[in-house]
Amino acid sequence: MDRTSLRPLAAAVATLLTLGGLTSAAHAAEDAELARNGGFEAGLDGWNCSAGSGTVVTSPVHGGTGALRATPAGNDNARCVQTVAVRPDSTYTLSGWVRGSYVHLGATGTGTTDVSTWAQSAPDWQRLTTTFRTGPATRTVTLHTHGWYGTGAYYADDTSLLGPGGDPVQIPAVPTGLTAGAATSTTVPLTWSPVAGATSYHVHRGGTRVLTVTGTSATVTGLTPATSYGFQVSAANAAGESARSATVTATTLPGGGEPGGTLPAHALVGYLHASFANGSGYTRMADVPDSWDVINLAFGEPTSVTSGDIRFRLCPATECPNVESAADFKAAVKAKRAAGKKVLISIGGQNGQVQLSTTAARDTFVSSVSRIIDEYGLDGLDIDFEGHSLSLNTGDTDFRNPTSPVVVHLISALKTLKAKYGPGFVLTMAPETFFVQLGYQYYGSGPWGGQDPRAGAYLPVIHALRDDITLLHVQDYNSGPIMGLDNQYHSMGTADFHVAMTDMLLTGFPVAGNAERFFPPLRPEQVAIGLPASPQAGNGHTPPAEVTKALDCLTRTVNCGSYRPHGARPGLRGLMTWSVNWDRFGGWEFSRNFDAYRWG
């Protein structure tokens, strides 16, 4: 959000980088066929497909009587895998026949460079082939096929791996390190350590298998509030399934135990220009209508970019002749809170660049923000870092384990504030699409450098604090075109843009297209849609009728346009707007439309 009436579009998307395919290699005389049941004549024997996505069909087939049919759904890309024994320092050729849209064939765990080849569109059978060389200690590799999120079923047949065979695949070891994260009233997140040779993991609750995943984390949903549960995990591959891990227990929160306390089922969030006037004029806190459930005070700003020292002051009378006194402002905040509203200090904005590049800046941030919260009697904090506040250092490529100091220190600071103020602390975030949804295509400077290091830079912050975030309301404005899960670009100002951008948060997505680094979905009650309140407030204003269409599509899957979301989310929390002041300037059109909307 900014102080000017209009802003230029966000920075252009970084240049897409591609790598050329590997060349074929001749095979020695001892080369053999290593893929088990590559023609799927024995059903799925030897193969494991994520989330039950795979089945064997008799038509269409490339050869024989069977072929794999696998269907992506939600945050699952229908990944089917097989672990094969290989020899170190040896060359292999992987091939297969595929048909469908966005079909991938590849190998991981090679010990050198993992390989993948794919067909964007194969209306009839098409052969894919690639080669790789194993590392000096590699004794197994994992073959995989998968489709893509938001696309239809794909088919695979006659999968082949040619090269020297290795020792037989062994059943993987028992997983260790099973840990339960912060539970909600209905969910428990779990993580565990990877197991060599495992191609999938089975999560058990109370002795019953409830989930199968290919990564080392999962969130068990549909639980009962205020209830204790026991969880175990086992590892599996083509040879079989390991014994189960030690049990970890977790207790769900009582009903309504969401981060930050209770909000209305559907809330309206607005930024209040408390420290400046802008072209919209100054609005006193006491004059903010009851329509607004969360009021973000714009802005707390640093004394310098890297100081971490955040200051907040009311708009000076020379700029805002109708500004109230500090005492009246605090009294109005207290009255809003007594009426059940949440009032937060928002840090950043266009002019408030904040880079917590040192531990000293981190600690100063915590102490200075605490002083503001305490002085004005606020409910919590909104993070509105823009510009160059967040970026990823070269080599920081995994959102689950960030290493860039500005990211690591921000996560630490927010966790400290959350611990200080307890479960009632409200934490919200308002990143731009460039820092979140663009991460579907690009993340930081990329594995080979050259990309904008800010791309997707909010993802590690959101992920690390997903159990503490009350609301995430991405700014669906001042944005360039962004690709959705349908692999089509969507432009701001339309219902389709809001549906596509919000569906990415509620479905999850592979970061930079890497299925092994999947950004898990947020809960619908954690998500609101960010929009400008009027045409003067920012680029990307959406007419009320289009806002209504977006809400209809997201909450009931009706009135949808070209983009259809991955299911109805009636629990979507609501809307955020820049700003209360601009809505007043526009005759309260935005808030009146929200108040009139029927949530089904």
Coordinates of N, CA, C and O in Angstrom, one line a residue, residues 379-487:
D379 N -4.2 -4.8 19.4 CA -4.4 -6.2 19.4 C -3.3 -7.0 18.7 O -3.2 -8.2 18.9
G380 N -2.5 -6.3 17.9 CA -1.4 -7.1 17.3 C -0.8 -6.3 16.2 O -0.7 -5.1 16.2
L381 N -0.3 -7.0 15.1 CA 0.6 -6.5 14.2 C 0.2 -7.0 12.8 O -0.1 -8.1 12.6
D382 N 0.4 -6.1 11.8 CA 0.2 -6.4 10.4 C 1.6 -6.1 9.7 O 2.2 -5.1 9.9
I383 N 2.0 -7.1 8.9 CA 3.3 -7.0 8.2 C 3.0 -6.6 6.7 O 2.4 -7.4 6.0
D384 N 3.4 -5.4 6.3 CA 3.1 -4.9 5.0 C 4.5 -4.5 4.3 O 4.6 -3.4 3.9
F385 N 5.4 -5.5 4.4 CA 6.7 -5.2 3.8 C 6.6 -5.2 2.3 O 6.1 -6.2 1.7
E386 N 7.1 -4.2 1.6 CA 7.1 -4.1 0.2 C 8.5 -3.7 -0.3 O 9.5 -3.6 0.4
G387 N 8.6 -3.4 -1.6 CA 9.8 -3.0 -2.2 C 10.9 -4.0 -2.0 O 10.8 -5.1 -2.4
H388 N 12.0 -3.5 -1.4 CA 13.2 -4.4 -1.2 C 13.4 -4.8 0.3 O 14.5 -5.2 0.7
S389 N 12.3 -4.8 1.0 CA 12.4 -5.3 2.4 C 12.8 -6.7 2.5 O 13.6 -7.1 3.4
L390 N 12.2 -7.6 1.7 CA 12.5 -9.0 1.7 C 13.0 -9.4 0.4 O 12.5 -9.2 -0.7
S391 N 14.2 -10.1 0.4 CA 14.7 -10.7 -0.8 C 15.5 -11.9 -0.3 O 15.9 -12.1 0.9
L392 N 15.8 -12.8 -1.2 CA 16.5 -14.1 -0.9 C 17.9 -14.1 -1.4 O 18.2 -13.7 -2.6
N393 N 18.9 -14.4 -0.6 CA 20.3 -14.5 -1.0 C 20.5 -15.6 -2.0 O 19.7 -16.6 -2.0
T394 N 21.5 -15.4 -2.8 CA 21.8 -16.5 -3.8 C 22.1 -17.8 -3.0 O 22.8 -17.8 -2.0
G395 N 21.5 -18.9 -3.5 CA 21.7 -20.2 -2.9 C 20.6 -20.5 -1.9 O 20.5 -21.6 -1.4
D396 N 19.7 -19.5 -1.5 CA 18.6 -19.8 -0.6 C 17.4 -20.2 -1.5 O 16.7 -19.4 -2.0
T397 N 17.3 -21.5 -1.7 CA 16.3 -22.0 -2.7 C 15.2 -22.9 -2.1 O 14.3 -23.3 -2.9
D398 N 15.2 -23.1 -0.8 CA 14.2 -23.9 -0.2 C 13.4 -23.1 0.8 O 13.9 -22.7 1.9
F399 N 12.1 -22.8 0.5 CA 11.3 -22.0 1.4 C 11.1 -22.6 2.8 O 10.8 -21.9 3.7
R400 N 11.3 -23.9 2.9 CA 11.1 -24.6 4.2 C 12.3 -24.4 5.1 O 12.1 -24.6 6.3
N401 N 13.4 -24.1 4.6 CA 14.6 -23.9 5.4 C 15.4 -22.6 4.9 O 16.5 -22.7 4.3
P402 N 14.8 -21.4 5.1 CA 15.4 -20.2 4.6 C 16.7 -19.9 5.3 O 16.9 -20.3 6.5
T403 N 17.6 -19.3 4.6 CA 19.0 -18.9 5.2 C 19.2 -17.4 5.1 O 20.2 -16.9 5.7
S404 N 18.4 -16.6 4.3 CA 18.7 -15.2 4.2 C 18.4 -14.5 5.5 O 17.3 -14.6 6.0
P405 N 19.3 -13.7 6.0 CA 19.1 -13.1 7.3 C 17.9 -12.2 7.4 O 17.2 -12.3 8.5
V406 N 17.5 -11.5 6.4 CA 16.3 -10.6 6.5 C 15.0 -11.5 6.7 O 14.1 -11.0 7.3
V407 N 15.0 -12.7 6.1 CA 13.9 -13.6 6.3 C 14.0 -14.3 7.6 O 13.0 -14.3 8.4
V408 N 15.1 -14.8 8.0 CA 15.3 -15.6 9.2 C 15.0 -14.7 10.4 O 14.3 -15.1 11.4
H409 N 15.5 -13.5 10.4 CA 15.3 -12.6 11.5 C 13.9 -12.1 11.7 O 13.4 -11.9 12.8
L410 N 13.2 -11.9 10.5 CA 11.8 -11.5 10.6 C 10.9 -12.6 11.2 O 10.1 -12.4 12.1
I411 N 11.2 -13.9 10.8 CA 10.5 -15.0 11.4 C 10.7 -15.1 12.9 O 9.7 -15.2 13.7
S412 N 11.9 -14.9 13.3 CA 12.3 -15.0 14.7 C 11.6 -13.9 15.5 O 11.0 -14.1 16.6
A413 N 11.6 -12.6 14.9 CA 11.0 -11.5 15.6 C 9.5 -11.7 15.8 O 8.9 -11.4 16.9
L414 N 8.8 -12.2 14.8 CA 7.4 -12.4 14.8 C 7.0 -13.5 15.8 O 6.0 -13.4 16.6
K415 N 7.8 -14.6 15.9 CA 7.6 -15.6 16.8 C 7.8 -15.1 18.3 O 7.0 -15.5 19.2
T416 N 8.8 -14.2 18.4 CA 9.0 -13.7 19.8 C 7.8 -12.8 20.2 O 7.4 -12.9 21.4
L417 N 7.3 -12.0 19.3 CA 6.1 -11.2 19.6 C 4.9 -12.0 19.9 O 4.1 -11.7 20.9
K418 N 4.7 -13.1 19.2 CA 3.6 -14.0 19.4 C 3.7 -14.6 20.8 O 2.7 -14.7 21.5
A419 N 4.9 -15.1 21.1 CA 5.1 -15.7 22.4 C 4.9 -14.7 23.6 O 4.4 -15.0 24.6
K420 N 5.3 -13.4 23.4 CA 5.2 -12.4 24.4 C 3.7 -12.1 24.7 O 3.3 -12.0 25.9
Y421 N 2.9 -12.0 23.7 CA 1.5 -11.5 23.9 C 0.5 -12.7 24.0 O -0.6 -12.5 24.4
G422 N 0.9 -13.9 23.6 CA 0.1 -15.0 23.8 C -0.9 -15.3 22.7 O -0.9 -14.7 21.6
P423 N -1.8 -16.2 22.9 CA -2.7 -16.7 21.8 C -3.7 -15.6 21.3 O -4.2 -15.8 20.2
G424 N -3.9 -14.6 22.1 CA -4.8 -13.5 21.6 C -4.1 -12.5 20.6 O -4.8 -11.7 20.1
F425 N -2.8 -12.7 20.4 CA -2.1 -11.8 19.5 C -2.5 -12.0 18.1 O -2.5 -13.1 17.5
V426 N -3.0 -10.9 17.4 CA -3.4 -11.0 16.0 C -2.2 -10.7 15.1 O -1.6 -9.6 15.2
L427 N -2.0 -11.6 14.2 CA -0.9 -11.4 13.2 C -1.5 -11.5 11.8 O -2.0 -12.5 11.4
T428 N -1.3 -10.4 11.0 CA -1.8 -10.5 9.6 C -0.6 -10.0 8.7 O 0.3 -9.5 9.1
M429 N -0.8 -10.4 7.4 CA 0.2 -10.0 6.4 C -0.4 -9.6 5.2 O -1.5 -10.1 4.8
A430 N 0.2 -8.6 4.5 CA -0.4 -8.1 3.2 C 0.7 -8.0 2.2 O 1.0 -6.9 1.7
P431 N 1.3 -9.1 1.7 CA 2.3 -9.1 0.7 C 1.7 -8.8 -0.7 O 0.5 -9.0 -0.9
E432 N 2.5 -8.5 -1.6 CA 2.1 -8.3 -3.0 C 2.2 -9.7 -3.7 O 2.9 -10.6 -3.3
T433 N 1.5 -9.8 -4.8 CA 1.5 -11.1 -5.6 C 2.9 -11.5 -6.0 O 3.3 -12.7 -6.1
F434 N 3.8 -10.5 -6.2 CA 5.2 -10.8 -6.6 C 5.9 -11.6 -5.6 O 6.8 -12.4 -5.9
F435 N 5.6 -11.4 -4.3 CA 6.3 -12.1 -3.2 C 5.6 -13.4 -2.8 O 6.2 -14.1 -2.0
V436 N 4.5 -13.7 -3.4 CA 3.8 -15.0 -3.0 C 3.5 -15.8 -4.2 O 4.2 -16.8 -4.5
Q437 N 2.4 -15.5 -5.0 CA 1.9 -16.3 -6.1 C 3.0 -16.5 -7.2 O 3.0 -17.5 -7.9
L438 N 3.8 -15.5 -7.4 CA 4.8 -15.6 -8.4 C 5.8 -16.7 -8.1 O 6.4 -17.3 -9.0
G439 N 5.8 -17.1 -6.8 CA 6.7 -18.3 -6.4 C 6.3 -19.6 -7.1 O 7.1 -20.5 -7.0
Y440 N 5.1 -19.6 -7.7 CA 4.7 -20.8 -8.5 C 5.7 -21.0 -9.6 O 6.0 -22.2 -10.0
Q441 N 6.2 -19.9 -10.2 CA 7.1 -20.0 -11.3 C 8.5 -19.7 -11.0 O 9.4 -20.4 -11.5
Y442 N 8.8 -18.8 -10.1 CA 10.1 -18.3 -9.8 C 10.3 -18.2 -8.3 O 9.4 -17.8 -7.6
Y443 N 11.5 -18.5 -7.8 CA 11.8 -18.4 -6.4 C 13.2 -17.8 -6.2 O 14.2 -18.5 -6.6
G444 N 13.3 -16.6 -5.7 CA 14.5 -16.0 -5.5 C 15.3 -15.8 -6.8 O 14.7 -15.7 -7.9
S445 N 16.6 -15.8 -6.7 CA 17.4 -15.7 -7.9 C 17.5 -16.9 -8.8 O 18.1 -16.9 -9.9
G446 N 16.9 -18.0 -8.3 CA 16.8 -19.2 -9.0 C 18.0 -20.1 -8.8 O 19.1 -19.7 -8.3
P447 N 18.0 -21.4 -9.3 CA 19.1 -22.3 -9.0 C 20.3 -21.9 -9.8 O 21.4 -22.4 -9.5
W448 N 20.2 -21.1 -10.9 CA 21.3 -20.7 -11.7 C 21.6 -19.2 -11.7 O 22.4 -18.7 -12.4
G449 N 20.8 -18.5 -10.8 CA 21.0 -17.0 -10.7 C 20.3 -16.3 -11.9 O 19.8 -16.9 -12.8
G450 N 20.3 -15.0 -11.7 CA 19.7 -14.2 -12.8 C 18.3 -13.7 -12.6 O 17.8 -12.8 -13.4
Q451 N 17.5 -14.3 -11.7 CA 16.2 -13.9 -11.5 C 16.1 -12.9 -10.4 O 17.1 -12.7 -9.6
D452 N 15.0 -12.2 -10.3 CA 14.8 -11.2 -9.2 C 14.8 -11.9 -7.9 O 13.9 -12.8 -7.6
P453 N 15.7 -11.6 -7.0 CA 15.8 -12.3 -5.7 C 14.6 -12.1 -4.8 O 14.5 -12.7 -3.7
R454 N 13.7 -11.2 -5.1 CA 12.5 -10.9 -4.3 C 11.3 -11.9 -4.6 O 10.4 -11.9 -3.9
A455 N 11.4 -12.6 -5.8 CA 10.3 -13.4 -6.2 C 10.0 -14.5 -5.2 O 10.9 -15.3 -4.8
G456 N 8.8 -14.5 -4.7 CA 8.4 -15.5 -3.8 C 9.0 -15.4 -2.4 O 8.8 -16.3 -1.5
A457 N 9.6 -14.2 -2.1 CA 10.3 -14.1 -0.8 C 9.5 -14.1 0.4 O 10.0 -14.3 1.5
Y458 N 8.2 -13.9 0.3 CA 7.3 -14.0 1.5 C 7.0 -15.5 1.9 O 6.5 -15.7 3.0
L459 N 7.2 -16.4 1.0 CA 6.7 -17.8 1.2 C 7.4 -18.4 2.4 O 6.7 -19.1 3.2
P460 N 8.7 -18.2 2.7 CA 9.2 -18.8 3.9 C 8.7 -18.2 5.2 O 8.6 -18.9 6.2
V461 N 8.3 -16.9 5.1 CA 7.8 -16.3 6.3 C 6.4 -16.8 6.6 O 6.0 -17.2 7.7
I462 N 5.6 -16.9 5.5 CA 4.2 -17.4 5.7 C 4.3 -18.9 6.2 O 3.5 -19.3 7.1
H463 N 5.1 -19.6 5.6 CA 5.2 -21.1 5.9 C 5.6 -21.3 7.4 O 5.0 -22.1 8.1
A464 N 6.6 -20.5 7.8 CA 7.1 -20.7 9.1 C 6.1 -20.3 10.2 O 6.2 -20.8 11.3
L465 N 5.2 -19.4 9.8 CA 4.3 -18.8 10.8 C 2.8 -19.2 10.5 O 1.9 -18.6 11.0
R466 N 2.6 -20.3 9.7 CA 1.3 -20.6 9.2 C 0.4 -21.0 10.4 O -0.8 -20.9 10.3
D467 N 1.0 -21.5 11.5 CA 0.2 -21.8 12.7 C -0.1 -20.6 13.6 O -0.9 -20.7 14.5
D468 N 0.5 -19.5 13.3 CA 0.4 -18.2 14.1 C -0.4 -17.1 13.3 O -0.8 -16.2 13.9
I469 N -0.5 -17.3 12.0 CA -1.1 -16.2 11.2 C -2.6 -16.2 11.4 O -3.3 -17.2 11.3
T470 N -3.1 -15.0 11.7 CA -4.6 -14.9 11.8 C -5.2 -14.7 10.4 O -6.1 -15.4 10.1
L471 N -4.6 -13.8 9.7 CA -5.1 -13.5 8.3 C -3.9 -13.3 7.4 O -3.0 -12.5 7.7
L472 N -4.0 -13.8 6.2 CA -3.1 -13.5 5.1 C -4.0 -12.8 4.0 O -5.0 -13.5 3.5
H473 N -3.8 -11.6 3.7 CA -4.6 -10.9 2.6 C -3.6 -10.3 1.6 O -3.1 -9.2 1.7
V474 N -3.3 -11.1 0.6 CA -2.4 -10.7 -0.5 C -3.0 -9.5 -1.2 O -4.2 -9.5 -1.5
Q475 N -2.2 -8.6 -1.6 CA -2.6 -7.4 -2.4 C -2.9 -7.9 -3.8 O -1.9 -8.0 -4.6
D476 N -4.1 -8.1 -4.2 CA -4.5 -8.4 -5.6 C -4.5 -7.2 -6.4 O -5.5 -7.0 -7.2
Y477 N -3.6 -6.3 -6.3 CA -3.6 -5.1 -7.1 C -2.1 -4.6 -7.2 O -1.2 -5.2 -6.6
N478 N -1.9 -3.5 -8.0 CA -0.5 -3.1 -8.3 C 0.3 -4.3 -8.7 O 1.5 -4.4 -8.3
S479 N -0.2 -5.1 -9.5 CA 0.4 -6.4 -9.9 C 0.4 -6.6 -11.4 O -0.5 -6.1 -12.1
G480 N 1.5 -7.2 -11.9 CA 1.5 -7.6 -13.3 C 0.7 -8.9 -13.4 O 0.2 -9.5 -12.4
P481 N 0.6 -9.4 -14.6 CA -0.1 -10.7 -14.8 C 0.6 -11.8 -14.1 O 1.9 -11.9 -14.1
I482 N -0.1 -12.7 -13.5 CA 0.4 -13.8 -12.7 C -0.2 -15.1 -13.2 O -1.4 -15.2 -13.4
M483 N 0.6 -16.1 -13.3 CA 0.2 -17.5 -13.7 C -0.5 -18.2 -12.5 O 0.0 -18.2 -11.4
G484 N -1.7 -18.7 -12.8 CA -2.5 -19.5 -11.8 C -2.2 -21.0 -12.0 O -1.3 -21.4 -12.8
L485 N -2.9 -21.8 -11.2 CA -2.6 -23.2 -11.2 C -3.1 -23.9 -12.5 O -2.9 -25.0 -12.8
D486 N -3.9 -23.1 -13.3 CA -4.3 -23.6 -14.6 C -3.2 -23.3 -15.7 O -3.4 -23.6 -16.9
N487 N -2.0 -22.8 -15.2 CA -0.9 -22.4 -16.1 C -1.3 -21.4 -17.2 O -0.7 -21.4 -18.2

